C-alpha cells in the first residue's frame, strides 16, 4: 500500500527558499515532524534578504575555506549548492509552551513559511516594536558589534563609508553619541535623504571628510576601502566591516599609510566584540539589537514587501549588482 501520510490533513507542510545553482533559486516543500517538548512552532510573518552576504551565496561565491564559518545557524544543505540560507525571520508562535503561544519572535532562520526550533533559539520581540522593522535585528546586531569594535566616543568625527543597511545602521548608532559628527559616504546621492533621516550628514566620496577619528567601511568595494583610508586621521582606526567572499581586493597601503600609523581592523558578527565578550552572550546582544530598533526613523530602510511566493523570480532583480535597494522585506502568506 502506498504511503499517504504526507497527504494527511494533520500533516504540517512548510515551503522554503533554496539556492540551487549560481543565480538560480526555487521553492521546496518539506514536511515537519512532531513538535519536541522543548520546541516552538512558528508561523512566519515577515523576513528580509541580506543583499551583502546572500548575494554571494546566490552567486556561489562563498570560498571553500569559509564553508564551515559561513553556515547560518539553521541552514540546510551544503555549500556551494543546494542550500537553504537566510537569517532574518519574524513570526508568531502557534505551538509550544502555553506562556509563549501568540508571541511574536525573531529568529535567525532561513526563508520558510513555518518552522520548528528550540524555544531558547528564538527571541521575543518587544511589544512596542513594529514587526516589519524587527526583520532588521540581525543587521542591527552586526552594526552594534561593529560600533563596539570601532569604539567611537562623544565628540568624535565618525565616517561610515557605504550606505547599505549595515552602514546606515552604524551611522544611526554613532549619531546617538553626544556631540559626534557622523557622515555617511556613498556613491548614490539618493542616500542623503536616508542619512539625514537617521541623524547623520551625507557626502559623496569625492568630498568625504578627512582627519576623522573613526572610519567604518561597509561598501564591499575596493574603491570604498580606499576612500575609508583617505578619510582617516593620523593614528585613527579604519574598521573593515565588508566581506568580499572569494574576491581579491586591492588595498592602497602605500603613500602615507605607514607614516600616519593608520590602524586597519576587521570586524565580524560571528564573534562578540572583545570589549564585551566576558559579559555578553549572543542572546543578550540580539535582545539589545531588537530594543534599539524601536525608532520609527528606521522605517526608511525598508522597501515595499515582496511576497514570499514570488522570491525565485524576483531574486535577479533584488540581488543584482545594479540594485540599490536597502532592506528587502519579505511578506509570508
C-alpha positions in Angstrom: 0.0 0.0 0.0 1.3 3.5 -0.9 2.4 5.8 1.9 -0.2 8.7 2.1 1.0 10.2 5.4 2.3 13.3 3.7 -1.2 14.0 2.4 -2.9 13.6 5.8 -5.0 16.6 6.9 -2.8 16.7 10.1 0.5 16.9 8.1 2.4 20.1 8.7 4.0 21.3 5.5 6.4 24.2 5.1 7.8 25.9 2.0 11.3 27.2 1.9 13.6 29.1 -0.5 16.7 27.1 -1.7 19.6 28.4 -3.7 20.3 25.5 -6.1 22.8 26.8 -8.6 24.6 30.1 -9.4 21.9 32.7 -9.7 19.1 30.2 -9.5 16.7 29.5 -6.6 13.5 27.6 -6.1 10.8 26.9 -3.5 10.8 23.5 -1.9 8.2 21.8 0.2 9.1 19.9 3.4 7.0 18.0 6.0 7.5 18.9 9.6 7.6 16.2 12.3 6.0 16.1 15.7 7.0 19.1 17.9 9.6 18.3 20.6 8.9 19.1 24.2 11.4 21.9 24.4 10.5 23.5 21.0 8.1 26.0 19.5 6.4 26.1 16.1 6.4 29.4 14.4 4.3 30.7 11.5 6.4 33.2 9.5 5.1 36.8 9.0 8.0 38.8 7.7 11.6 38.2 6.6 14.4 40.0 4.9 17.1 39.3 2.3 20.7 40.2 3.1 21.9 41.9 -0.1 25.5 41.6 1.1 26.1 38.0 2.3 23.1 36.5 0.5 24.1 37.8 -2.9 27.5 36.0 -2.5 25.6 32.8 -1.6 23.2 33.3 -4.6 26.2 33.6 -7.0 28.1 30.7 -5.5 31.0 33.0 -4.3 31.4 31.6 -0.8 35.1 30.5 -0.6 35.6 26.8 0.1 37.8 27.7 3.1 34.8 29.5 4.6 32.1 26.8 4.1 32.0 26.0 7.8 32.3 29.5 9.2 29.7 30.8 6.7 26.9 28.4 7.7 23.9 30.2 9.0 22.6 29.0 12.4 19.7 27.0 10.9 21.0 26.5 7.3 20.2 23.2 5.5 22.3 21.8 2.7 25.9 22.2 1.9 27.9 25.0 0.1 28.0 25.9 -2.6 24.6 24.3 -3.6 21.9 23.5 -2.8 21.5 25.4 0.4 18.5 26.8 2.4 20.1 30.0 3.6 19.0 33.1 5.4 18.9 34.6 8.9 16.0 37.0 9.3 12.6 35.8 10.3 9.8 37.4 12.2 6.9 35.1 13.1 4.2 34.2 15.6 4.4 31.1 17.9 1.5 28.9 17.3 2.5 25.8 19.3 4.8 25.3 22.3 4.7 26.3 26.0 1.4 27.9 26.8 3.0 31.1 28.0 4.6 31.6 24.6 1.7 30.9 22.2 0.8 34.0 20.3 4.0 35.8 21.0 5.9 37.5 18.1 9.6 36.3 17.9 12.7 36.9 15.8 14.9 34.0 14.8 18.0 33.6 12.6 16.0 31.3 10.3 16.2 30.8 6.6 13.3 31.9 4.4 10.5 29.5 5.1 6.8 29.7 5.9 6.7 27.5 9.0 9.4 26.2 11.2 10.1 24.4 14.5 13.0 25.3 16.8 14.1 25.1 20.4 12.4 27.7 22.5 15.7 29.2 23.6 16.7 29.8 19.9 14.0 32.4 19.3 14.0 35.9 20.7 10.8 37.7 21.9 10.1 40.9 20.1 9.3 43.9 22.4 5.5 44.6 22.3 6.0 48.1 21.1 8.3 47.2 18.2 6.7 47.1 14.7 7.0 43.5 13.4 8.2 44.6 9.9 11.0 46.6 11.4 12.1 43.7 13.6 13.5 42.0 10.5 16.4 44.3 10.8 17.5 42.6 14.1 20.4 40.6 12.6 21.6 43.7 10.7 21.4 45.8 13.9 23.3 43.1 15.8 26.1 43.4 13.2 26.1 47.2 13.4 26.2 47.1 17.2 29.1 44.7 17.2 30.9 46.9 14.8 30.4 50.0 16.9 31.8 48.1 19.9 34.8 47.1 17.8 35.4 50.6 16.5 34.8 52.3 19.8 33.8 55.8 18.7 33.3 58.3 21.5 31.3 61.5 22.2 32.5 64.4 20.1 34.3 62.2 17.6 34.3 62.8 13.9 33.0 59.5 12.5 32.8 58.5 8.9 30.8 55.5 7.6 31.7 54.5 4.0 28.9 52.5 2.3 25.2 53.4 2.6 23.7 49.9 2.6 21.6 48.6 5.5 24.6 47.9 7.7 26.3 51.2 7.0 23.1 53.1 7.7 22.6 51.3 11.0 26.1 52.0 12.1 25.6 55.7 11.2 22.4 55.7 13.2 24.0 54.2 16.3 27.0 56.6 16.1 24.7 59.6 15.6 23.4 58.9 19.2 26.8 59.8 20.6 26.7 63.3 22.2 28.5 65.8 20.0 29.6 63.3 17.4 29.9 64.4 13.8 28.8 61.5 11.8 28.9 61.4 8.0 27.6 58.6 5.7 29.6 58.4 2.5 28.1 56.7 -0.6 28.3 57.0 -4.4 24.5 57.1 -4.6 23.4 60.7 -3.8 19.9 59.5 -3.0 21.3 58.1 0.2 21.5 61.7 1.5 17.8 61.6 2.4 18.3 58.3 4.3 21.4 59.7 6.1 19.6 62.8 7.2 16.6 60.8 8.4 18.9 58.8 10.6 20.6 61.8 12.1 23.8 61.8 10.1 25.4 64.0 7.4 26.0 62.8 3.9 28.8 63.1 1.4 29.9 61.7 -1.9 33.3 60.0 -2.0 34.9 63.0 -3.8 34.1 65.3 -0.9 34.3 62.9 2.0 35.7 64.3 5.3 39.3 63.8 6.2 41.2 63.7 9.5 38.4 61.6 11.0 38.7 59.9 14.4 37.0 56.7 13.4 36.1 55.3 10.0 33.9 52.3 9.4 33.9 50.7 5.9 30.8 48.9 4.8 30.7 49.3 1.0 32.1 45.9 0.0 34.3 47.6 -2.7 38.0 48.3 -3.1 37.2 51.9 -4.0 35.2 52.2 -0.8 38.1 50.9 1.2 40.4 53.4 -0.5 38.0 56.2 0.4 37.9 54.9 4.0 41.7 55.0 4.4 41.7 58.5 2.9 39.2 59.7 5.4 41.2 58.5 8.4 43.2 60.9 10.5 46.6 60.2 12.0 46.7 57.1 14.1 42.9 56.6 13.5 41.2 53.2 13.2 39.6 52.1 10.0 37.2 49.2 10.8 36.6 46.9 7.8 33.1 45.5 8.1 32.8 44.4 4.5 33.1 40.8 3.5 34.3 40.0 0.0 33.7 36.3 -0.3 36.2 34.7 -2.8 37.1 38.1 -4.4 40.6 39.6 -4.1 40.7 43.2 -3.0 43.4 45.8 -3.7 44.2 47.8 -0.6 46.2 51.1 -1.1 48.8 50.7 1.7 51.4 52.9 0.0 51.8 56.7 0.3 51.4 58.0 3.9 49.6 54.9 5.3 52.5 53.8 7.4 53.8 57.2 8.4 50.4 58.1 9.6 50.1 54.9 11.5 46.6 54.2 10.5 45.1 51.0 12.1 43.1 48.7 9.8 40.9 46.3 11.8 38.4 43.6 10.8 35.0 43.1 12.4 32.7 40.1 12.1 29.4 39.5 13.9 30.2 35.8 14.4 32.3 36.9 17.3 31.1 39.1 20.1 33.4 42.2 20.3 36.4 41.6 22.6 35.4 44.6 24.7 32.1 42.8 25.6 32.9 39.1 25.3 33.5 38.4 29.0 30.0 39.7 29.9 27.7 39.3 26.9 26.4 36.3 25.0 24.6 36.1 21.7 21.1 36.1 23.1 21.8 39.3 25.1 23.3 41.0 22.1 20.3 40.1 19.8 17.9 41.2 22.5 19.7 44.6 22.7 19.6 44.9 18.9 15.8 44.4 18.9 15.4 47.1 21.6 17.4 49.5 19.5 15.1 49.1 16.6 12.2 50.8 18.4 12.6 54.0 16.4 10.3 54.8 13.5 13.1 56.6 11.7 14.5 53.2 10.8 11.5 52.5 8.5 13.3 54.5 5.9 15.5 51.4 5.4 12.5 49.1 4.5 11.5 48.5 0.9 7.9 47.6 -0.1 7.3 44.0 0.8 7.8 41.2 -1.7 5.5 38.2 -1.5 7.4 35.1 -0.4 6.0 33.0 -3.3 7.5 35.5 -5.8 11.0 35.3 -4.4 12.6 33.0 -7.0 11.5 35.2 -9.9 12.5 38.4 -8.1 15.9 37.5 -6.9 17.8 38.5 -10.0 16.4 42.0 -9.6 16.8 42.2 -5.8 20.3 40.7 -5.6 21.5 42.1 -8.9 24.7 44.2 -8.8 22.9 47.2 -10.1 20.2 47.1 -7.4 20.2 49.9 -4.8 17.6 48.5 -2.5 18.1 48.7 1.2 16.3 46.1 3.4 14.4 43.8 1.1 11.3 43.0 3.1 9.5 39.6 2.6 5.8 39.0 3.4 4.7 35.5 4.0 1.2 34.2 3.0 
